[in-house]
PDB file of C-alpha atoms in Angstrom:
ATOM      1  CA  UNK A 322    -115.789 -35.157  35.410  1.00  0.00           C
ATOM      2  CA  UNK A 323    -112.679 -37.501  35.270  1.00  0.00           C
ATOM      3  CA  UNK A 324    -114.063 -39.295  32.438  1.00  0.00           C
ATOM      4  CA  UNK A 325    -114.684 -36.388  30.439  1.00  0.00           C
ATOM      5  CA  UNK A 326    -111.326 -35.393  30.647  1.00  0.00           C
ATOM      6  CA  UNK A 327    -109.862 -38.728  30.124  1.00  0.00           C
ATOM      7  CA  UNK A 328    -111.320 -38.582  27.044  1.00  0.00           C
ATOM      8  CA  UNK A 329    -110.734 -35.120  26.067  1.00  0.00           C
ATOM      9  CA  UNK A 330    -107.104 -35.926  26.423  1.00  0.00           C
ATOM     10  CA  UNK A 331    -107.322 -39.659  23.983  1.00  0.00           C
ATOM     11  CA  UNK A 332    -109.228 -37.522  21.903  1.00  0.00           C
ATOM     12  CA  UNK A 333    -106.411 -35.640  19.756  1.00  0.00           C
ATOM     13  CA  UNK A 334    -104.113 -38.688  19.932  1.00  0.00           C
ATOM     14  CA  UNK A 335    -106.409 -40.902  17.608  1.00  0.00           C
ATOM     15  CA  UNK A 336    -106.212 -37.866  15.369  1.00  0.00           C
ATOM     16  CA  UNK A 337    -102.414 -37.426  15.125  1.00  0.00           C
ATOM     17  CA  UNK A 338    -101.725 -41.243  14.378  1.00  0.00           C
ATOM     18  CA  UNK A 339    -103.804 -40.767  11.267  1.00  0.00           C
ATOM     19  CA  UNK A 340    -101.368 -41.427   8.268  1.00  0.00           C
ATOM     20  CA  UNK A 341    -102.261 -41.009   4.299  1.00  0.00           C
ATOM     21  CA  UNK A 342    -101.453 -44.347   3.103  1.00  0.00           C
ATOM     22  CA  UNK A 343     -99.557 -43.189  -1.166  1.00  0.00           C
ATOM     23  CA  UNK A 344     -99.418 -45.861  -3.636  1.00  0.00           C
ATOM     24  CA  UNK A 345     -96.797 -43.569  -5.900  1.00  0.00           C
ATOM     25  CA  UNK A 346     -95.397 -47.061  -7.486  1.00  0.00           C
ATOM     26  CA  UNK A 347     -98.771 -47.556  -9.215  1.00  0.00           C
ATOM     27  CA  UNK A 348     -98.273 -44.473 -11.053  1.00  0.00           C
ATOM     28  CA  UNK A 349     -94.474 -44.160 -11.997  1.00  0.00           C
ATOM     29  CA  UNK A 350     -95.417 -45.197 -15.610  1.00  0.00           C
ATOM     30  CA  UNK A 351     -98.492 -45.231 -17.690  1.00  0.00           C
ATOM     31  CA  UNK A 352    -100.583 -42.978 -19.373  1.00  0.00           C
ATOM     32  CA  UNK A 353    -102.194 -40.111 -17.760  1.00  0.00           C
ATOM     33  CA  UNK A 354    -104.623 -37.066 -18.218  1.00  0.00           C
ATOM     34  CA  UNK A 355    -104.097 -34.286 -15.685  1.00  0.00           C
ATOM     35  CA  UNK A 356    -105.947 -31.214 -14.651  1.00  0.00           C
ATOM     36  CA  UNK A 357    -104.519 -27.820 -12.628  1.00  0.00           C
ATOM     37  CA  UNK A 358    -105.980 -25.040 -11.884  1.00  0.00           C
ATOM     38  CA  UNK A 359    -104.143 -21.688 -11.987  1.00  0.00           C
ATOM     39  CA  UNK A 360    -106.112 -18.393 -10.975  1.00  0.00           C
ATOM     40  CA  UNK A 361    -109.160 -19.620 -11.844  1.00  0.00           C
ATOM     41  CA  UNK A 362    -108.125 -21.356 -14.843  1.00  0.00           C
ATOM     42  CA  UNK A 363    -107.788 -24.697 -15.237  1.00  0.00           C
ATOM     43  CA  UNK A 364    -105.118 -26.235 -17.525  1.00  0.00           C
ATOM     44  CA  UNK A 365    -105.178 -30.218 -19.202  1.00  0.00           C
ATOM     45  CA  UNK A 366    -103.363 -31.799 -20.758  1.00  0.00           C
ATOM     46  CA  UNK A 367    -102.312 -35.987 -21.382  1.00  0.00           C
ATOM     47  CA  UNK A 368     -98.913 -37.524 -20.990  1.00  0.00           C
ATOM     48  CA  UNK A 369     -96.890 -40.781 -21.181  1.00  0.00           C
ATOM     49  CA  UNK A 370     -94.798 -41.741 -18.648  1.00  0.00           C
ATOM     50  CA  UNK A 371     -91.774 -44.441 -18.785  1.00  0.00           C
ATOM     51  CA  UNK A 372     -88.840 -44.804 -16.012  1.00  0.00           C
ATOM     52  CA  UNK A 373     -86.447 -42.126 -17.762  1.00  0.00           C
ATOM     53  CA  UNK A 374     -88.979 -39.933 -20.130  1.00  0.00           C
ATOM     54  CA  UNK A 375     -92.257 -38.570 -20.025  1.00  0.00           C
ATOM     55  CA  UNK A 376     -93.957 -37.168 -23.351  1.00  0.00           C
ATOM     56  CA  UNK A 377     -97.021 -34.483 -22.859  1.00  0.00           C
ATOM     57  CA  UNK A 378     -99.135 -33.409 -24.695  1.00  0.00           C
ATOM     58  CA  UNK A 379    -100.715 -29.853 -23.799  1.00  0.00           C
ATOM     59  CA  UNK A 380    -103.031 -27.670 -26.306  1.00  0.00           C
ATOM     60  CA  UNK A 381    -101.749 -29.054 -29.037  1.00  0.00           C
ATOM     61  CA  UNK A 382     -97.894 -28.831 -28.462  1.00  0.00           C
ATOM     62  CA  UNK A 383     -95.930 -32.435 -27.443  1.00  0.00           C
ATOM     63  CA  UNK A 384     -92.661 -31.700 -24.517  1.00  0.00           C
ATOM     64  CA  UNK A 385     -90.439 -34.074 -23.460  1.00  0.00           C
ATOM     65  CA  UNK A 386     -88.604 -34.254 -20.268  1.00  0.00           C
ATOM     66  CA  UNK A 387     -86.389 -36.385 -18.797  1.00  0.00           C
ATOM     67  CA  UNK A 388     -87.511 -38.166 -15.981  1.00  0.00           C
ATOM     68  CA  UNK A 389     -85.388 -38.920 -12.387  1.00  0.00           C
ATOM     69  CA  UNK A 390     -86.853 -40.448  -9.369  1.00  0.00           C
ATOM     70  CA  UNK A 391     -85.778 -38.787  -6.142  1.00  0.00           C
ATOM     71  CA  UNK A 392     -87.569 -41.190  -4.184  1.00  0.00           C
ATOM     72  CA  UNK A 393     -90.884 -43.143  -4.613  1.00  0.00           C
ATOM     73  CA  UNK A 394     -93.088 -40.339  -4.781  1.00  0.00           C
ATOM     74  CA  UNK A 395     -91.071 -37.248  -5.628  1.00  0.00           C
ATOM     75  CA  UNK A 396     -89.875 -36.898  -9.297  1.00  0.00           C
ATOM     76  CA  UNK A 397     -87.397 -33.868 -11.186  1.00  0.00           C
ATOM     77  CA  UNK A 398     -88.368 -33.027 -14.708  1.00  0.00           C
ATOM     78  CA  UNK A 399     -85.701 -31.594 -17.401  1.00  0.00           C
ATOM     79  CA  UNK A 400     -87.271 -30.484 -20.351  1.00  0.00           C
ATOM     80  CA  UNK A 401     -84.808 -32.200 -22.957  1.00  0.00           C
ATOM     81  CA  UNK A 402     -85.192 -29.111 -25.664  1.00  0.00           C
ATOM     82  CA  UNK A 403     -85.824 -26.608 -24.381  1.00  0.00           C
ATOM     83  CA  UNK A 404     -86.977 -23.306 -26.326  1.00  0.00           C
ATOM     84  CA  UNK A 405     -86.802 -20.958 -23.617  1.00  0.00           C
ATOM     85  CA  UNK A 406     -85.219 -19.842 -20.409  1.00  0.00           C
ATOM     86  CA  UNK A 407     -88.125 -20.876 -18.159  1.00  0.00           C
ATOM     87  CA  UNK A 408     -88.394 -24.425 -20.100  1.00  0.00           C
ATOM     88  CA  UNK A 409     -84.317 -24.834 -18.434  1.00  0.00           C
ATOM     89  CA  UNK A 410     -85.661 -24.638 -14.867  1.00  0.00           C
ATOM     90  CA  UNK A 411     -85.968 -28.297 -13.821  1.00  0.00           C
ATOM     91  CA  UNK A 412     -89.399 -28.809 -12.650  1.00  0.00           C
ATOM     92  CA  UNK A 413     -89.887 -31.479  -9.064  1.00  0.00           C
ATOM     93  CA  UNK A 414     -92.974 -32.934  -8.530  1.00  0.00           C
ATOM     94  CA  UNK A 415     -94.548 -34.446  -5.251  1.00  0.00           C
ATOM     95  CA  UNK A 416     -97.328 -37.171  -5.094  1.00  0.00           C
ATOM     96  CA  UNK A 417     -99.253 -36.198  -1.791  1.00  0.00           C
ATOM     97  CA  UNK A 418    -102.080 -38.587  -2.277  1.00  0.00           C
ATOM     98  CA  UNK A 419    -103.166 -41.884  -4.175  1.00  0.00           C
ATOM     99  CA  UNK A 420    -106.615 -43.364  -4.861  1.00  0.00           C
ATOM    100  CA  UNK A 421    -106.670 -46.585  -7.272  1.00  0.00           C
ATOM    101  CA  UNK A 422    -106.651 -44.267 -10.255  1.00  0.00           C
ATOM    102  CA  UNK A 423    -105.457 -40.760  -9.588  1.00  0.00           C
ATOM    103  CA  UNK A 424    -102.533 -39.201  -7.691  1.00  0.00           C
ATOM    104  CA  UNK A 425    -102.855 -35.660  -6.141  1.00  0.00           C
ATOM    105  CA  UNK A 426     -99.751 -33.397  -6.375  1.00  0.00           C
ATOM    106  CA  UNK A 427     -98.024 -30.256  -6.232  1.00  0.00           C
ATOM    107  CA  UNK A 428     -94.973 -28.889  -7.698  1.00  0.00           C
ATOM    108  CA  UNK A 429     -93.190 -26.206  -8.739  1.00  0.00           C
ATOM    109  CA  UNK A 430     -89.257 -25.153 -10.726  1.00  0.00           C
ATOM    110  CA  UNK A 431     -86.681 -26.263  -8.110  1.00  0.00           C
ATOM    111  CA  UNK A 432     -85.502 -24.386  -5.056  1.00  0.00           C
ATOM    112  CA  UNK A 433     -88.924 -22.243  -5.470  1.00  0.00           C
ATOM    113  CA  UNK A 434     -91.254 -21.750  -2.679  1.00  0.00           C
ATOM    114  CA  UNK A 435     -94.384 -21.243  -4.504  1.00  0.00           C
ATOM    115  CA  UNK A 436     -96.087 -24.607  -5.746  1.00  0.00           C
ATOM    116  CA  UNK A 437     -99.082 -25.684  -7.441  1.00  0.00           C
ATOM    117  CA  UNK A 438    -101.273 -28.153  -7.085  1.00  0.00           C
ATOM    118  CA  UNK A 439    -103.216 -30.832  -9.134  1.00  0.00           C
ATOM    119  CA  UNK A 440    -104.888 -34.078 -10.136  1.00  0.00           C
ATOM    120  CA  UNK A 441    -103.341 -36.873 -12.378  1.00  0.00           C
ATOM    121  CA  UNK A 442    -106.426 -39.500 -13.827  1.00  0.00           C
ATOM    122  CA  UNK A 443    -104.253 -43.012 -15.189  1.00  0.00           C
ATOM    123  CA  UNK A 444    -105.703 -43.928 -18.371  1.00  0.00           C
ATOM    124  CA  UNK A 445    -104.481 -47.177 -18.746  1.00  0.00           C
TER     125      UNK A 445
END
């Protein structure tokens, strides 16, 4: 009976030291394809990325932000023309997870709560 609780109690601490291992260096520039899905509908589009600008290309239309590196894996957008009063909003962008070709993120405008998520491919 001991035992069994000896290990009940190891149990949840080799599950807590568990720690997702992000490669976000790899994908700070490059060329990329992305996918998100939004209520059922899922959104593409392709993009290049330097250390200062990123150029994307979505159904047909090419943006341009600048690009600024909060840390290693988070990133703020600023659309550098932008056409509208939702292309102003500074975008951020978080890299939650890395395999050795694709990043997993969310983001969302700054200072709002609600965020989206999705799946960056590097092409090159």
């Amino acid at each position: 009976m001991k035992l069994k609780f000896l290990y009940l109690l190891l149990l949840p601490t080799l599950f807590s030291c568990y720690n997702v291992e992000r490669k976000c260096k790899d994908f700070k520039t490059g060329r990329f394809y992305s996918e998100v899905k939004v209520a059922d509908k899922i959104y593409k589009s392709t993009f290049t990325r330097t250390e200062n600008l990123q150029v994307e290309i979505y159904d047909g239309k090419i943006d341009s932000s600048q690009v600024r590196w909060v840390n290693d894996c988070e990133v703020i957008y600023r659309t550098i023309n932008p056409k509208n009063m939702a292309e102003r909003k500074d975008v951020h962008l978080k890299i939650l997870t890395t395999t050795d070709s694709s990043y997993t993120f969310e983001y969302s405008y700054v200072g709002e709560i609600n965020k989206q998520k999705g799946i960056a491919y590097k092409k090159d």
